[in-house]
PDB file of C-alpha atoms in Angstrom:
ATOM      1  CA  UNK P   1     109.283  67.063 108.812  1.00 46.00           C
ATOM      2  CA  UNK P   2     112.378  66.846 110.999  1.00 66.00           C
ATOM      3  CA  UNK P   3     112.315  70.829 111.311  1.00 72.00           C
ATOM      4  CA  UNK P   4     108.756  71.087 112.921  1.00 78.00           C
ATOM      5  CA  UNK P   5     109.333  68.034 114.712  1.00 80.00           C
ATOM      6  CA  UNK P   6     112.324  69.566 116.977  1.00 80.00           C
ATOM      7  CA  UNK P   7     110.529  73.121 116.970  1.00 83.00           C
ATOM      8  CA  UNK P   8     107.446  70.711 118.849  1.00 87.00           C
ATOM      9  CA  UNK P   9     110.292  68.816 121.087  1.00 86.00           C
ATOM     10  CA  UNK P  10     112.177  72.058 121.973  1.00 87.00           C
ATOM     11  CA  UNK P  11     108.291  74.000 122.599  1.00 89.00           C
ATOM     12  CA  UNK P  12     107.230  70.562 125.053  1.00 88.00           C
ATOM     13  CA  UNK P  13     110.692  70.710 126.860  1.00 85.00           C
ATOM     14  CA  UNK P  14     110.001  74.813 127.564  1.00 86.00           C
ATOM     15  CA  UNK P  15     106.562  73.811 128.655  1.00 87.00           C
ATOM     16  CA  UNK P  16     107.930  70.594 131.028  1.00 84.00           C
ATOM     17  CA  UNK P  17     110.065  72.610 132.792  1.00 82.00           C
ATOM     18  CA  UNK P  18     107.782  75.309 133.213  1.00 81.00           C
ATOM     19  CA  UNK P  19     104.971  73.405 134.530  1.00 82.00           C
ATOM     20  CA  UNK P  20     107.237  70.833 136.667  1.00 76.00           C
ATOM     21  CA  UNK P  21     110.773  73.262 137.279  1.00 70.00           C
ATOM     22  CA  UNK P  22     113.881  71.970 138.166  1.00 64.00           C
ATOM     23  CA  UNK P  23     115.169  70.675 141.419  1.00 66.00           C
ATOM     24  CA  UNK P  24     118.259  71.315 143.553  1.00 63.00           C
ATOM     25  CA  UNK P  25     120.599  68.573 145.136  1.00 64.00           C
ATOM     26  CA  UNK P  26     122.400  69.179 148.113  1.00 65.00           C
ATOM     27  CA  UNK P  27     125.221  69.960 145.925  1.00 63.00           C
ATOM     28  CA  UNK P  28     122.738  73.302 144.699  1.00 57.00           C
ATOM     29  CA  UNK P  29     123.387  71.743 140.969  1.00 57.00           C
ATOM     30  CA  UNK P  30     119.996  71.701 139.033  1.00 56.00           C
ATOM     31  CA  UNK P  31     118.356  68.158 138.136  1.00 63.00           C
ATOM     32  CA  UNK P  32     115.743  68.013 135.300  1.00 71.00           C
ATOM     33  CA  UNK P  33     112.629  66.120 136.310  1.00 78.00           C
ATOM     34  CA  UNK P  34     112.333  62.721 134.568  1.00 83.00           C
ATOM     35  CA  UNK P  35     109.447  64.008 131.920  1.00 83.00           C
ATOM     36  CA  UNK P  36     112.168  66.532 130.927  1.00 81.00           C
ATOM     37  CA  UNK P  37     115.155  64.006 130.781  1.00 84.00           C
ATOM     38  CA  UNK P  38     113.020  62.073 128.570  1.00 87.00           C
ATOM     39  CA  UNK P  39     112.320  64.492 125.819  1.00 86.00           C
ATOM     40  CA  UNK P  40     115.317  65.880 125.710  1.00 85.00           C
ATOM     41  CA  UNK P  41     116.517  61.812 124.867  1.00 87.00           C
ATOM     42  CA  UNK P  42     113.708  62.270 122.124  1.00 86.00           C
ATOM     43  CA  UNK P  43     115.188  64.727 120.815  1.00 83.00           C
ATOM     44  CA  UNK P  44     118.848  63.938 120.960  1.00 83.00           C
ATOM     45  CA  UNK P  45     117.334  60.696 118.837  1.00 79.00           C
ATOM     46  CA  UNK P  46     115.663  62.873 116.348  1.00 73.00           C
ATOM     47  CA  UNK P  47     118.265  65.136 115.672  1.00 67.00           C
ATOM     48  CA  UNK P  48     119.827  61.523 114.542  1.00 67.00           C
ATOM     49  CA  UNK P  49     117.430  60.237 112.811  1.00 66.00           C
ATOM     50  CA  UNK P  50     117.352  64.115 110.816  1.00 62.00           C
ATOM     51  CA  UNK P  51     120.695  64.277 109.886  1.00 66.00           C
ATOM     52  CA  UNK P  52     120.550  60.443 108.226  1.00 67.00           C
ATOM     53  CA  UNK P  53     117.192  60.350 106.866  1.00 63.00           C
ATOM     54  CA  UNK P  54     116.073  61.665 103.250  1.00 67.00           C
ATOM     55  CA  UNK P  55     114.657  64.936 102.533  1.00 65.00           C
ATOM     56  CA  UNK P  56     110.949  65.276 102.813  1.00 65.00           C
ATOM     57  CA  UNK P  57     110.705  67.647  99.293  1.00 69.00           C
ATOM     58  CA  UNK P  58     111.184  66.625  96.539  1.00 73.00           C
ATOM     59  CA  UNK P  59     113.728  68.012  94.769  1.00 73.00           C
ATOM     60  CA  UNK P  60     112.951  67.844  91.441  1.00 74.00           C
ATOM     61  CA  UNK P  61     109.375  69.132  91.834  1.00 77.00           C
ATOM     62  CA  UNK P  62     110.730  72.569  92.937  1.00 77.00           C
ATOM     63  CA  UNK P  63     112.096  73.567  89.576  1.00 80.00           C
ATOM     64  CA  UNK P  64     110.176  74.626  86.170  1.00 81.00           C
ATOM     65  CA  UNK P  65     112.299  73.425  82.711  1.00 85.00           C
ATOM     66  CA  UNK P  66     113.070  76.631  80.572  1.00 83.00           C
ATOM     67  CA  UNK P  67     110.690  76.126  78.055  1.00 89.00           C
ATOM     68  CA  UNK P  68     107.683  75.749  80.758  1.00 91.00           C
ATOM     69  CA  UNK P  69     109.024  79.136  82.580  1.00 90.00           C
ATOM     70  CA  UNK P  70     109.042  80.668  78.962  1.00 90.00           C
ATOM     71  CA  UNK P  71     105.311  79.036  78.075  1.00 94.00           C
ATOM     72  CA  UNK P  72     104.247  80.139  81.866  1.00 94.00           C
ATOM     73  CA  UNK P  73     105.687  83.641  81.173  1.00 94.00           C
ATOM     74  CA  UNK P  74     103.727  83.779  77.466  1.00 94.00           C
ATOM     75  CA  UNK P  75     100.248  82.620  79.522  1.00 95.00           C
ATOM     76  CA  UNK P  76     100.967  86.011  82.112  1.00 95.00           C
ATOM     77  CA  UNK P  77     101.391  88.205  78.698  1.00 94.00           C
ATOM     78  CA  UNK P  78      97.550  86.685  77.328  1.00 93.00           C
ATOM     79  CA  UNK P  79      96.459  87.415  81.135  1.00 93.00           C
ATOM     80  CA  UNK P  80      97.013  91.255  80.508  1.00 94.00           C
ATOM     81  CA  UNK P  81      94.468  91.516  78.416  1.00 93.00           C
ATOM     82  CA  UNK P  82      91.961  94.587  78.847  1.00 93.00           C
ATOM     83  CA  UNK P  83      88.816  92.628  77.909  1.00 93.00           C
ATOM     84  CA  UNK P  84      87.134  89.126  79.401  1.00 89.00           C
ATOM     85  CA  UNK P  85      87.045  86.100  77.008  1.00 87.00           C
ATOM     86  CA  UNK P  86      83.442  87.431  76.210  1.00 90.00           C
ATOM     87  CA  UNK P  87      84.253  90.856  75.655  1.00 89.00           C
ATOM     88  CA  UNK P  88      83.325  92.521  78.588  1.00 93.00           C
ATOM     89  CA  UNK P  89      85.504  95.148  79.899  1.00 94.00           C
ATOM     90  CA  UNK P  90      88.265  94.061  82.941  1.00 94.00           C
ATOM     91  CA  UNK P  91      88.520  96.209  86.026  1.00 94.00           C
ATOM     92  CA  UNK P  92      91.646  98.423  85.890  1.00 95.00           C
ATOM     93  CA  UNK P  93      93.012  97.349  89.136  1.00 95.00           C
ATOM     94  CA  UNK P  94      92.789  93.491  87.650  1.00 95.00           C
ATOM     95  CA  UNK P  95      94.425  94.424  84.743  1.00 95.00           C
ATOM     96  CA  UNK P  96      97.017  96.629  86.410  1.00 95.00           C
ATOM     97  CA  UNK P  97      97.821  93.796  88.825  1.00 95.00           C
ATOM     98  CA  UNK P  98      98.079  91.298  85.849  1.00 95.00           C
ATOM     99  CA  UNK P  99     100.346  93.579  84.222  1.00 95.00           C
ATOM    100  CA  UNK P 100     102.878  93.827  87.014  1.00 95.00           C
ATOM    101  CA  UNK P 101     102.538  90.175  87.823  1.00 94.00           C
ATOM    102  CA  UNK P 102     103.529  89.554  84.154  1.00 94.00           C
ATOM    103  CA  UNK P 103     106.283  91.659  84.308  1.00 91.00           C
ATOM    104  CA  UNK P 104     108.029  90.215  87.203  1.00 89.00           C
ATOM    105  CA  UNK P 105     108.133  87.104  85.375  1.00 91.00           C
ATOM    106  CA  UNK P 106     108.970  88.612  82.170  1.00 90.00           C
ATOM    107  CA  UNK P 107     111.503  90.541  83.548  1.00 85.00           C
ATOM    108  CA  UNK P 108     113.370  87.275  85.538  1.00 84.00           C
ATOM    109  CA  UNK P 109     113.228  85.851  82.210  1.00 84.00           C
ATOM    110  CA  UNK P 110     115.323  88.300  80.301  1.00 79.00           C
ATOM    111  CA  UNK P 111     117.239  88.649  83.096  1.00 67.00           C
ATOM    112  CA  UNK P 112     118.596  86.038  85.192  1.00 57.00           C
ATOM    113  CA  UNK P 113     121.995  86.907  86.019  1.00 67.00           C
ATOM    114  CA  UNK P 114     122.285  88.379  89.333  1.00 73.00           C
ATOM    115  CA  UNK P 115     119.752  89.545  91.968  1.00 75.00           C
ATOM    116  CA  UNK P 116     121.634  93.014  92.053  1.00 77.00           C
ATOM    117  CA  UNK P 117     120.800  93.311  88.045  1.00 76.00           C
ATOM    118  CA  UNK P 118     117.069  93.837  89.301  1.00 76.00           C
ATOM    119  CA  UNK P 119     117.965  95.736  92.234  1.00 80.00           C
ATOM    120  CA  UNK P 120     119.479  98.129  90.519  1.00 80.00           C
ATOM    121  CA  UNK P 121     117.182  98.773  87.613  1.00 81.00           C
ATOM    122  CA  UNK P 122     116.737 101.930  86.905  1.00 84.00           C
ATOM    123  CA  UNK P 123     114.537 103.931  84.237  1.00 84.00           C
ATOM    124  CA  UNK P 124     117.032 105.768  81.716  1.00 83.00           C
ATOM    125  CA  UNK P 125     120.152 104.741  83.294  1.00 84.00           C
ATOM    126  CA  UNK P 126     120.460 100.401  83.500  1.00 83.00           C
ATOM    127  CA  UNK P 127     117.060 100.236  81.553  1.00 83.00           C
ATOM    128  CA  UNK P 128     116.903 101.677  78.706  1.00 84.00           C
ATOM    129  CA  UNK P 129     114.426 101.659  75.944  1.00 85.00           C
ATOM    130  CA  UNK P 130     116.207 101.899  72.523  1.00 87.00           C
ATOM    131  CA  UNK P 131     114.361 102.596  68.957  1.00 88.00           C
ATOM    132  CA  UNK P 132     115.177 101.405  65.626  1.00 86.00           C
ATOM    133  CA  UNK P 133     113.744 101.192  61.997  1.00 87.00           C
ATOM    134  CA  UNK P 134     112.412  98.059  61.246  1.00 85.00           C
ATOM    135  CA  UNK P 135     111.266  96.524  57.842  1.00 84.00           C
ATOM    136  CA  UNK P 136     107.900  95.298  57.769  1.00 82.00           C
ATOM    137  CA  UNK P 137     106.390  93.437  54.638  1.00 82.00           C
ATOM    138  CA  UNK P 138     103.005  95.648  53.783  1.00 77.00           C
ATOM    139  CA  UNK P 139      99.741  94.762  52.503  1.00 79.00           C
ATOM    140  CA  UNK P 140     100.679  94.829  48.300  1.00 81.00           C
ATOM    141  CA  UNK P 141     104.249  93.030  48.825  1.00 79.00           C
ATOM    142  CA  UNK P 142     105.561  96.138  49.437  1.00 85.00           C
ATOM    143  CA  UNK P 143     108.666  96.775  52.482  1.00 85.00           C
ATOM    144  CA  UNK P 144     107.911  99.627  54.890  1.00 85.00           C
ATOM    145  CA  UNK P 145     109.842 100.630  57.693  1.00 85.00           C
ATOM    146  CA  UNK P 146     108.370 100.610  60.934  1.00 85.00           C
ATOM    147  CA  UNK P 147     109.812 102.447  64.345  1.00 87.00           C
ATOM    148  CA  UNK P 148     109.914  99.943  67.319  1.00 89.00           C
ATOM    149  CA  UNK P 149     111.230  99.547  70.640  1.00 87.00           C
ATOM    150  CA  UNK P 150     113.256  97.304  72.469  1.00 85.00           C
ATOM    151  CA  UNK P 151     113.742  97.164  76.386  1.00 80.00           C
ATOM    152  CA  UNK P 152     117.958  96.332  77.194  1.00 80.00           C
ATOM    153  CA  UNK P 153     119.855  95.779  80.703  1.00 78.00           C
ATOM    154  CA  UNK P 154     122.997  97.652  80.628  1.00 79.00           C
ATOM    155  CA  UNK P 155     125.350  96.676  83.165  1.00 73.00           C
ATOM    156  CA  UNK P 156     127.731  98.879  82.245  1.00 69.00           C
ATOM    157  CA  UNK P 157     127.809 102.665  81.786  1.00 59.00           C
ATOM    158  CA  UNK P 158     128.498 103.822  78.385  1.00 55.00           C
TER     159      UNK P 158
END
């Protein structure tokens, strides 16, 4: 890593000219000692060799495809639940900090627009929870309406 590698160099040069200082001539002009003339070449060289060379990360491993943010986000939801995969009861704080976990990422998903959406989220005013009628098919064929909810982002006042 070309980063950590000057942070050393710079860290060694500090140290070499604390432990040796620095001279005078007879001019009174300072002269490094040759330990400190010699990493400072190093570096000089590195900062080279960084500015040509490839990046040590990769890339493409840093970012998820839609579809495995979306699956990842679906997993958090299942993650929420109150009760252990043999039915024993969760702790509350584990739940609660599944729950918020799975909300950061659900939220991110439905919103990806701007970092000052989520900023500025706020209860009643940019989030707002809206109801509606829905029609559900029932048990004998029949259609029954249903009241449900739906979360929205307003970015606008109305």
């Amino acid at each position: 890593l070309p980063s950590t590698e000057a942070f050393q160099l710079r860290c060694l040069i500090a140290l070499a000219k604390w432990l040796h200082g620095s001279q005078t001539n007879e001019h009174g002009a300072a002269m490094e000692q040759p330990v400190v003339m010699e990493l400072v070449r190093v570096q000089r060289g590195n900062v080279t060799m960084a500015t040509k060379g490839e990046h040590a990360a990769d890339e493409a491993a840093k970012w998820l495809d839609w579809p495995d943010y979306l699956r990842l986000v679906e997993r958090l939801k299942w993650e929420c639940a109150p009760l252990t995969h043999v039915g024993d009861q969760r702790p509350d704080k584990d739940v609660a900090m599944a729950v918020q976990r799975y909300l950061i990422f659900a939220i991110l998903a439905c919103v990806p627009d701007r970092q000052r959406t989520l900023r500025e989220l706020e209860l009643g005013r940019t989030l707002a929870c809206e109801e509606f009628d829905d029609a559900v098919d029932g048990e004998n064929g029949e259609v029954k309406l249903t009241r449900r909810r739906v979360w929205t982002v307003k970015h606008s006042p109305d």
